[in-house]
């Protein structure tokens, strides 16, 4: 494998920092050439000093001067703002762009990277939820690979190796069930953000952790899988597997099922995407059967956890509906984290947006951006009117 230069969008986050560990472990194979962060300037500065990228981008323009002066002794270009993200992903020295930023903010830089012919290691699932069809069309046009980082999608991707001519009958996306698995709506009406931020198996950024508690994360992953693997909605099923050892399953037309398993550790899918198609030796902890005498499975409760049902509905409706639920969810989660919205009210906001935002059957990029904006404005209005 020749050395790969990587641009990490969102290097200060959960995926970004784990990706830097993978890069650090394989200095002859990987080099971080671009690091970016939205507001954590201190961590971005220390990462830049340690990894010596050619470029850093700080999203929050008010922090530009402090990052610039902290790095003035180094040969590191410092940029700021969203446009800069779209520029740095297109640089000649970049081979792969790891999209580890959160939310639909990932859409424009991902499209910019694809346009410049860069392969994408995709953690930022919201981009595919918002505009999967468009992203796929662009990726095809520019001949770039979209390599999944999300553990379930990496699992499916790994199960499909060598099966290029064998049609998939269906996939099972596994879900941990989150911290509130088995709880009633009555219970959920009283939970706080502190409860919701305690994920049983994974340590992740705040937004995806809340999405895991509401099962919206699984809903977003269903939509993500549709676009990554070109599946019909009827071919996608979700199964709750609380131990998070089986990361997902592919069932072929002869009924054979392939599963990918291992301890829950995002470094593995990150490494697989960056090194694809090679597998790199590492010393990550190995799975021990004796410590897991039981792997269990159950049906997801979409009556209590309505967001998962909304995601299936949005996928069925198509058009800009997945974009609507994503934007409504981003606002709802942010407001829940700001203590301005209850846990169950997050679903109410999404449901309301699904009925109120104008439906577009064949949206283009401008339409998606407009839908995203319109939905956010409307969702925020809803939250303002809530008595919480
Ligand atoms: P995080 O909150 O820990 O980190 C987000 C990163 O993106 C930070 O570096 C932040 O500075 C940057 N960022 C945030 N908002 C931004 C904006 N508007 N513009 C530019 N940069 C911005 O999030 P995370 O848990 O690392 O998740 C990142 C993405 O990966 C999400 O889409 C998430 O769904 C996906 N993902 C995460 C995990 C996980 O284990 N954390 C697993 C699967 C998928
Ligand atoms: Mg996942």
mmCIF file of C-alpha atoms in Angstrom, residues 4 38 41 51 88 117 125 170 210 236 241 244-245 262 273 276 301 333 373:
data_model
loop_
_atom_site.group_PDB
_atom_site.id
_atom_site.type_symbol
_atom_site.label_atom_id
_atom_site.label_comp_id
_atom_site.label_asym_id
_atom_site.label_seq_id
_atom_site.Cartn_x
_atom_site.Cartn_y
_atom_site.Cartn_z
ATOM 1 C CA UNK A 4 -2.126 7.886 1.910
ATOM 2 C CA UNK A 38 -15.500 23.849 14.591
ATOM 3 C CA UNK A 41 -9.249 25.651 19.115
ATOM 4 C CA UNK A 51 0.814 15.805 13.655
ATOM 5 C CA UNK A 88 -8.844 22.130 1.694
ATOM 6 C CA UNK A 117 -11.919 13.103 -7.239
ATOM 7 C CA UNK A 125 -23.960 9.785 7.931
ATOM 8 C CA UNK A 170 -31.530 -8.394 2.768
ATOM 9 C CA UNK A 210 -28.667 11.227 21.915
ATOM 10 C CA UNK A 236 -33.379 -3.424 5.204
ATOM 11 C CA UNK A 241 -28.497 -6.748 19.731
ATOM 12 C CA UNK A 244 -22.913 -4.745 20.122
ATOM 13 C CA UNK A 245 -20.636 -7.609 19.070
ATOM 14 C CA UNK A 262 -15.710 -7.933 17.125
ATOM 15 C CA UNK A 273 -11.856 2.486 5.521
ATOM 16 C CA UNK A 276 -9.170 -0.496 2.187
ATOM 17 C CA UNK A 301 -39.787 -0.994 19.804
ATOM 18 C CA UNK A 333 -31.228 17.165 19.704
ATOM 19 C CA UNK A 373 -32.856 25.827 6.304
#
